[in-house]
Short mmCIF file of C-alpha atoms in Angstrom, two decimals:
data_model
loop_
_atom_site.label_atom_id
_atom_site.label_comp_id
_atom_site.label_asym_id
_atom_site.label_seq_id
_atom_site.Cartn_x
_atom_site.Cartn_y
_atom_site.Cartn_z
CA SER A 1 -130.46 52.01 -149.72
CA LEU A 2 -127.77 54.51 -148.79
CA LYS A 3 -125.18 55.14 -151.47
CA ILE A 4 -121.72 56.29 -150.41
CA VAL A 5 -119.95 58.46 -152.96
CA LEU A 6 -116.40 59.52 -152.15
CA SER A 7 -114.28 61.97 -154.08
CA VAL A 8 -110.84 60.96 -155.36
CA TYR A 9 -109.27 63.11 -152.64
CA GLU A 10 -111.33 61.42 -149.89
CA ILE A 11 -110.30 57.99 -151.18
CA TRP A 12 -106.66 59.13 -151.20
CA LYS A 13 -107.07 60.46 -147.65
CA ILE A 14 -108.51 57.16 -146.45
CA ASP A 15 -106.23 54.76 -148.34
CA PHE A 16 -102.93 56.43 -149.10
CA LYS A 17 -102.28 59.68 -147.22
CA LEU A 18 -101.20 58.06 -143.97
CA GLN A 19 -99.30 55.32 -145.76
CA SER A 20 -97.39 57.88 -147.90
CA LEU A 21 -96.49 60.04 -144.94
CA MET A 22 -95.41 57.01 -142.90
CA SER A 23 -93.22 55.73 -145.75
CA ILE A 24 -91.47 59.08 -146.18
CA ALA A 25 -91.01 59.62 -142.44
CA GLY A 26 -89.90 56.03 -141.93
CA GLY A 27 -87.36 56.28 -144.73
CA LEU A 28 -85.89 59.51 -143.39
CA LEU A 29 -85.81 58.22 -139.82
CA SER A 30 -84.31 54.86 -140.82
CA GLY A 31 -81.64 56.50 -142.98
CA GLY A 32 -80.77 58.96 -140.24
CA LEU A 33 -80.56 56.25 -137.61
CA LEU A 34 -78.37 54.07 -139.85
CA ALA A 35 -75.99 56.98 -140.46
CA LEU A 36 -75.93 57.82 -136.75
CA GLY A 37 -75.28 54.18 -135.77
CA TYR A 38 -72.49 53.89 -138.30
CA GLY A 39 -70.98 57.18 -137.24
CA MET A 40 -70.99 56.27 -133.55
CA PHE A 41 -70.19 52.55 -133.55
CA GLY A 42 -69.04 51.73 -137.06
CA ILE A 43 -70.34 48.63 -138.82
CA LEU A 44 -71.66 47.14 -135.53
CA GLY A 45 -73.90 50.17 -134.95
CA PHE A 46 -75.09 49.97 -138.55
CA VAL A 47 -76.01 46.26 -138.14
CA ILE A 48 -77.75 46.78 -134.78
CA ILE A 49 -79.95 49.52 -136.24
CA LEU A 50 -80.54 47.61 -139.48
CA LEU A 51 -81.92 44.48 -137.73
CA PRO A 52 -85.33 46.02 -136.77
CA VAL A 53 -85.66 47.47 -140.28
CA LEU A 54 -85.02 44.05 -141.83
CA SER A 55 -87.39 42.31 -139.43
CA THR A 56 -90.10 44.86 -140.27
CA SER A 57 -89.47 44.29 -143.97
CA TYR A 58 -89.78 40.54 -143.42
CA ALA A 59 -93.04 41.04 -141.52
CA PHE A 60 -94.50 43.11 -144.38
CA ARG A 61 -93.44 40.52 -146.96
CA SER A 62 -95.06 37.78 -144.85
CA TYR A 63 -98.24 39.86 -144.62
CA LYS A 64 -98.22 40.34 -148.41
CA ASN A 65 -97.80 36.59 -148.94
CA ASN A 66 -100.62 35.87 -146.48
CA MET A 67 -102.84 38.32 -148.36
CA ALA A 68 -102.05 36.46 -151.59
CA VAL A 69 -103.23 33.22 -149.95
CA TYR A 70 -106.30 35.06 -148.67
CA VAL A 71 -107.09 36.38 -152.18
CA ASP A 72 -106.65 32.87 -153.63
CA GLY A 73 -109.04 31.58 -150.99
CA LEU A 74 -111.58 34.26 -151.91
CA GLU A 75 -111.27 33.36 -155.59
CA THR A 76 -111.86 29.69 -154.77
CA LEU A 77 -114.87 30.57 -152.64
CA ASN A 78 -116.14 32.80 -155.44
CA LYS A 79 -115.96 29.84 -157.84
CA ASP A 80 -117.78 27.70 -155.26
CA LEU A 81 -120.45 30.38 -154.93
CA LYS A 82 -120.88 30.58 -158.70
CA SER A 83 -121.15 26.80 -158.85
CA ALA A 84 -123.69 26.74 -156.01
CA LEU A 85 -125.67 29.55 -157.65
CA SER A 86 -125.62 27.74 -160.98
CA ALA A 87 -126.81 24.56 -159.30
CA LEU A 88 -129.50 26.51 -157.47
CA GLU A 89 -130.72 28.07 -160.72
CA LYS A 90 -130.78 24.62 -162.35
CA ALA A 91 -132.69 23.25 -159.37
CA ASN A 92 -135.20 26.08 -159.65
CA VAL A 93 -135.87 25.10 -163.29
CA GLU A 94 -136.46 21.50 -162.22
CA LEU A 95 -138.77 22.54 -159.38
CA THR A 96 -141.05 19.51 -159.49
CA GLY A 97 -140.19 17.30 -156.51
CA ALA A 98 -136.88 19.08 -155.91
CA ASN A 99 -137.74 21.13 -152.81
CA GLN A 100 -135.24 19.30 -150.58
CA SER A 101 -132.48 19.83 -153.12
CA ILE A 102 -133.25 23.54 -153.34
CA LEU A 103 -133.29 23.90 -149.57
CA ARG A 104 -129.93 22.09 -149.29
CA LEU A 105 -128.37 24.25 -152.02
CA ASN A 106 -129.80 27.36 -150.43
CA ALA A 107 -128.27 26.39 -147.08
CA GLU A 108 -124.91 25.74 -148.78
CA LEU A 109 -125.09 29.12 -150.49
CA PHE A 110 -125.57 30.92 -147.17
CA GLN A 111 -122.73 28.93 -145.60
CA SER A 112 -120.47 29.81 -148.54
CA LEU A 113 -121.33 33.49 -148.16
CA ALA A 114 -120.48 33.29 -144.46
CA LYS A 115 -117.11 31.77 -145.39
CA VAL A 116 -116.49 34.69 -147.76
CA PHE A 117 -117.15 37.12 -144.90
CA ASP A 118 -114.83 35.16 -142.62
CA MET A 119 -112.11 35.11 -145.30
CA ARG A 120 -112.48 38.89 -145.66
CA ASP A 121 -111.89 39.36 -141.93
CA PRO A 122 -109.91 36.33 -140.69
CA TYR A 123 -109.77 37.70 -137.13
CA VAL A 124 -113.42 36.71 -136.61
CA GLY A 125 -113.11 33.14 -137.99
CA GLY A 126 -116.42 31.29 -137.90
CA HIS A 127 -118.29 34.30 -136.51
CA ALA A 128 -121.24 34.13 -138.92
CA ALA A 129 -121.74 30.41 -138.29
CA GLN A 130 -121.65 30.99 -134.52
CA VAL A 131 -124.19 33.82 -134.81
CA ALA A 132 -126.42 31.50 -136.87
CA ILE A 133 -126.21 28.76 -134.20
CA TYR A 134 -127.17 31.16 -131.42
CA ALA A 135 -129.91 32.84 -133.46
CA VAL A 136 -131.51 29.51 -134.40
CA GLY A 137 -131.32 28.38 -130.76
CA ILE A 138 -133.05 31.53 -129.58
CA ALA A 139 -135.68 31.35 -132.35
CA THR A 140 -136.37 27.72 -131.45
CA GLU A 141 -136.74 28.57 -127.76
CA MET A 142 -139.15 31.33 -128.73
CA GLY A 143 -141.31 28.71 -130.46
CA LEU A 144 -141.10 30.28 -133.93
CA PRO A 145 -142.35 28.18 -136.85
CA PRO A 146 -139.71 26.36 -138.98
CA GLU A 147 -140.04 28.81 -141.91
CA ARG A 148 -139.35 31.72 -139.59
CA ILE A 149 -136.41 29.93 -137.96
CA GLU A 150 -134.91 29.40 -141.42
CA LEU A 151 -135.22 33.14 -142.14
CA VAL A 152 -133.50 33.91 -138.83
CA ARG A 153 -130.68 31.49 -139.74
CA GLN A 154 -130.22 33.12 -143.15
CA ALA A 155 -130.22 36.61 -141.66
CA ALA A 156 -127.60 35.54 -139.12
CA TYR A 157 -125.31 34.27 -141.89
CA LEU A 158 -125.72 37.55 -143.79
CA HIS A 159 -125.55 40.00 -140.87
CA ASP A 160 -122.02 41.21 -141.79
CA ILE A 161 -122.51 41.42 -145.56
CA GLY A 162 -121.82 45.17 -145.45
CA LYS A 163 -118.22 44.49 -144.40
CA LEU A 164 -117.52 43.54 -148.01
CA ALA A 165 -117.72 47.24 -148.89
CA ILE A 166 -115.19 48.28 -146.24
CA PRO A 167 -111.69 48.83 -147.69
CA GLU A 168 -108.97 46.52 -146.27
CA VAL A 169 -106.96 49.49 -145.02
CA ILE A 170 -109.87 50.51 -142.76
CA LEU A 171 -111.09 47.02 -141.79
CA HIS A 172 -107.64 45.90 -140.62
CA LYS A 173 -106.28 49.25 -139.43
CA PRO A 174 -104.15 48.62 -136.35
CA GLY A 175 -104.61 52.06 -134.81
CA LYS A 176 -107.53 54.32 -134.03
CA LEU A 177 -109.91 55.08 -136.89
CA THR A 178 -110.31 58.65 -138.11
CA GLU A 179 -113.73 60.27 -137.93
CA ILE A 180 -114.31 59.62 -141.66
CA GLU A 181 -113.20 55.98 -141.33
CA TYR A 182 -115.43 55.43 -138.30
CA GLU A 183 -118.45 56.90 -140.13
CA PHE A 184 -117.65 54.60 -143.06
CA ILE A 185 -117.51 51.54 -140.75
CA LYS A 186 -120.86 52.44 -139.14
CA LYS A 187 -122.52 52.38 -142.58
CA HIS A 188 -121.71 48.67 -143.15
CA THR A 189 -125.09 47.80 -141.60
CA ASP A 190 -126.91 49.79 -144.29
#
């Protein structure tokens, strides 16, 4: 398995450099525009220039609140995963005659993992489940045995597991990725 080791500077470059520069530039630009608006049009100019700044602030606060809900959802799913794993371990101990129960718990575990991936990247909602449906359909059409079809289903649910290692700032970056960020994204399959 490939291990990615980044220096503190590289992490700063990926996560904070652009954000720091944008904050400083944005503050200077906003302050300058507010002064210019006030100087040219008085309080009306100040208000007209302040409106986009306030709306942007509101948008960032909304994003932060949405992320809090997202984190709560991940914590809930994490508890569900722990519960499912605990139940699966208990079922493994009581193996005699419990094969159906183990298979059901195993299926639930993979579905829970897929939900975690979807919560991590809400723009792809239900993607892992859709991939699993298509993969099972194709495997069935190919005439694969049931055990093999189950492996294909599980692999489909887990195909984006590497996205968990991608920092939020890169995964949800609105603009073009830097060369370092793009290389980092490509390694999620490893």
